[in-house]
CSV table of C-alpha atoms in Angstrom, one decimal:
chain,number,residue,atom,x,y,z
A,1,MET,CA,-84.2,-0.9,35.5
A,2,GLN,CA,-81.4,0.0,38.0
A,3,ASP,CA,-82.6,-2.6,40.4
A,4,ASP,CA,-82.4,-5.2,37.7
A,5,ILE,CA,-78.9,-4.2,36.8
A,6,ALA,CA,-77.8,-4.2,40.5
A,7,ALA,CA,-79.5,-7.6,41.0
A,8,ARG,CA,-77.6,-9.1,38.0
A,9,ALA,CA,-74.3,-7.7,39.2
A,10,ALA,CA,-74.8,-9.1,42.6
A,11,HIS,CA,-75.8,-12.5,41.2
A,12,SER,CA,-72.7,-12.5,39.0
A,13,ALA,CA,-70.5,-11.5,41.9
A,14,GLU,CA,-72.0,-14.3,44.0
A,15,ILE,CA,-71.3,-16.9,41.3
A,16,GLN,CA,-67.7,-15.7,40.9
A,17,ASP,CA,-67.2,-15.7,44.6
A,18,ARG,CA,-68.5,-19.3,44.9
A,19,ALA,CA,-66.3,-20.4,42.0
A,20,GLU,CA,-63.2,-18.8,43.5
A,21,LYS,CA,-63.9,-20.5,46.8
A,22,ALA,CA,-64.5,-23.9,45.2
A,23,MET,CA,-61.3,-23.6,43.2
A,24,ALA,CA,-59.3,-22.5,46.3
A,25,GLU,CA,-60.6,-25.6,48.1
A,26,ILE,CA,-59.0,-27.9,45.5
A,27,GLY,CA,-55.8,-25.8,45.3
A,28,VAL,CA,-56.4,-23.9,42.1
A,29,ASP,CA,-55.4,-20.2,41.8
A,30,ALA,CA,-54.3,-17.9,39.0
A,31,GLY,CA,-50.8,-19.2,39.3
A,32,PHE,CA,-51.9,-22.8,38.7
A,33,ILE,CA,-53.8,-21.6,35.6
A,34,ASP,CA,-50.6,-20.0,34.2
A,35,LEU,CA,-48.6,-23.2,35.0
A,36,LEU,CA,-51.3,-25.4,33.4
A,37,VAL,CA,-51.4,-23.4,30.2
A,38,GLU,CA,-47.6,-23.0,29.9
A,39,THR,CA,-46.9,-26.6,30.6
A,40,PHE,CA,-49.6,-28.0,28.4
A,41,TYR,CA,-48.9,-25.9,25.4
A,42,GLY,CA,-45.2,-26.5,25.8
A,43,ARG,CA,-46.0,-30.2,25.5
A,44,VAL,CA,-48.4,-29.6,22.6
A,45,LEU,CA,-45.5,-28.1,20.6
A,46,GLU,CA,-43.4,-31.2,21.3
A,47,HIS,CA,-46.2,-33.6,20.4
A,48,PRO,CA,-45.6,-35.3,17.0
A,49,THR,CA,-49.2,-35.0,15.8
A,50,LEU,CA,-50.6,-32.0,17.7
A,51,GLY,CA,-47.4,-29.8,17.5
A,52,PRO,CA,-47.4,-29.3,13.7
A,53,VAL,CA,-51.1,-28.5,13.6
A,54,PHE,CA,-50.9,-25.9,16.4
A,55,ASP,CA,-47.7,-24.4,15.3
A,56,ALA,CA,-48.8,-24.0,11.7
A,57,ARG,CA,-51.8,-22.1,12.9
A,58,LEU,CA,-50.1,-20.1,15.7
A,59,ALA,CA,-46.6,-19.4,14.3
A,60,GLY,CA,-45.6,-15.9,15.3
A,61,ARG,CA,-48.7,-15.6,17.5
A,62,TRP,CA,-47.9,-18.0,20.4
A,63,PRO,CA,-47.7,-15.2,23.1
A,64,GLU,CA,-51.2,-14.0,22.2
A,65,HIS,CA,-52.6,-17.5,22.1
A,66,MET,CA,-51.1,-18.3,25.5
A,67,ALA,CA,-52.6,-15.1,27.0
A,68,LYS,CA,-55.9,-16.0,25.5
A,69,MET,CA,-55.8,-19.5,26.9
A,70,LYS,CA,-55.0,-18.2,30.3
A,71,GLN,CA,-58.0,-15.9,30.1
A,72,PHE,CA,-60.1,-18.8,28.9
A,73,TRP,CA,-59.2,-21.2,31.7
A,74,ALA,CA,-59.4,-18.5,34.3
A,75,ALA,CA,-62.9,-17.5,33.1
A,76,VAL,CA,-64.0,-21.2,33.1
A,77,ALA,CA,-62.5,-21.9,36.5
A,78,PHE,CA,-63.4,-18.7,38.3
A,79,LYS,CA,-66.5,-17.8,36.3
A,80,ASN,CA,-65.1,-14.2,36.1
A,81,GLY,CA,-66.3,-13.4,32.5
A,82,GLY,CA,-62.7,-12.7,31.5
A,83,TYR,CA,-62.9,-14.5,28.2
A,84,GLY,CA,-64.9,-13.2,25.2
A,85,GLY,CA,-63.6,-15.3,22.4
A,86,LYS,CA,-65.4,-17.6,20.1
A,87,PRO,CA,-63.7,-21.1,20.3
A,88,VAL,CA,-65.7,-22.8,17.5
A,89,GLN,CA,-64.9,-20.0,15.0
A,90,ALA,CA,-61.3,-20.0,16.1
A,91,HIS,CA,-61.0,-23.6,15.2
A,92,LEU,CA,-62.8,-23.5,11.9
A,93,GLY,CA,-60.7,-24.1,8.8
A,94,VAL,CA,-57.5,-25.0,10.8
A,95,LYS,CA,-55.3,-26.9,8.4
A,96,GLY,CA,-54.8,-30.5,9.7
A,97,MET,CA,-57.5,-30.2,12.3
A,98,SER,CA,-59.5,-33.4,12.6
A,99,ALA,CA,-61.8,-35.1,15.1
A,100,GLU,CA,-59.1,-37.7,15.7
A,101,LEU,CA,-56.8,-35.0,17.3
A,102,PHE,CA,-59.2,-34.4,20.2
A,103,PRO,CA,-58.5,-37.7,22.0
A,104,GLN,CA,-54.8,-37.0,21.7
A,105,TRP,CA,-55.3,-33.5,23.1
A,106,LEU,CA,-57.2,-35.0,26.0
A,107,THR,CA,-54.6,-37.6,26.7
A,108,LEU,CA,-51.8,-35.0,26.7
A,109,PHE,CA,-54.0,-32.7,28.9
A,110,SER,CA,-54.6,-35.5,31.4
A,111,ALA,CA,-50.9,-36.4,31.5
A,112,THR,CA,-50.1,-32.7,32.2
A,113,LEU,CA,-52.6,-32.6,35.0
A,114,ASP,CA,-51.1,-35.9,36.4
A,115,ASP,CA,-47.8,-34.1,36.7
A,116,ILE,CA,-48.9,-30.7,38.0
A,117,ALA,CA,-52.4,-30.7,39.4
A,118,PRO,CA,-52.5,-29.6,43.1
A,119,SER,CA,-55.0,-32.2,44.0
A,120,LYS,CA,-57.0,-35.2,42.6
A,121,GLU,CA,-60.1,-33.0,42.7
A,122,ALA,CA,-58.4,-30.3,40.6
A,123,HIS,CA,-57.2,-33.0,38.1
A,124,ASP,CA,-60.7,-34.4,37.9
A,125,TRP,CA,-62.4,-31.0,37.6
A,126,PHE,CA,-60.1,-29.8,34.8
A,127,MET,CA,-60.4,-33.2,32.9
A,128,GLU,CA,-64.2,-33.2,33.1
A,129,THR,CA,-64.2,-29.6,31.8
A,130,ALA,CA,-61.7,-30.4,29.0
A,131,GLN,CA,-63.8,-33.4,28.0
A,132,ARG,CA,-66.9,-31.3,27.7
A,133,ILE,CA,-65.0,-28.7,25.7
A,134,ALA,CA,-63.5,-31.3,23.4
A,135,ARG,CA,-66.9,-33.0,22.9
A,136,SER,CA,-68.5,-29.6,22.1
A,137,LEU,CA,-65.8,-28.6,19.7
A,138,THR,CA,-65.8,-32.0,18.0
A,139,LEU,CA,-69.6,-31.9,17.5
A,140,SER,CA,-69.5,-28.2,16.3
A,141,LEU,CA,-66.6,-28.7,13.9
A,142,PHE,CA,-67.1,-32.3,12.5
A,143,TYR,CA,-70.6,-33.6,13.2
A,144,ASN,CA,-72.8,-33.9,10.1
A,145,PRO,CA,-76.4,-34.6,11.1
A,146,ALA,CA,-77.1,-36.0,7.6
A,147,MET,CA,-74.8,-38.9,8.5
A,148,ASP,CA,-77.5,-40.0,11.0
A,149,ASP,CA,-80.2,-39.9,8.4
A,150,PRO,CA,-81.7,-43.5,8.4
A,151,ALA,CA,-82.3,-43.1,4.6
A,152,LEU,CA,-78.6,-43.0,4.1
A,153,LYS,CA,-77.9,-46.1,6.2
A,154,ARG,CA,-77.6,-49.1,4.0
A,155,SER,CA,-77.7,-52.7,5.3
A,156,ALA,CA,-74.7,-54.8,4.5
A,157,PRO,CA,-75.5,-57.3,1.6
């Protein structure tokens, strides 16, 4: 039992070490994560479509959200296990949330990375990761498998 625990801990440490080295090679550190989150969410607030949805949900709780997003992106980039939230549940029932907002979110995220990413590799890594996250959230929040039921598909007259 103790050997199992020690082996898992060593494996986790190795994964984290590899991730930290990979991020360092593309110029990403904790300071960049802070800059990314602060810059991006500052732009989200100013965005005509995204801003009202985010601000309605987070009014009075922006500092907590910013800290949580920094933990989230650090955990994703450095594989440090520092985020224990539930993103799907956090987005359920958000007034004004729609699948159409995710492409806008991604466009704004990409523009932010264009302006601040320390390298093309960092830009690409964060964009690919954001696209996977957006796709996952979109499917989790808005996909209805019944809509793919062939019995529901009608041919045009």
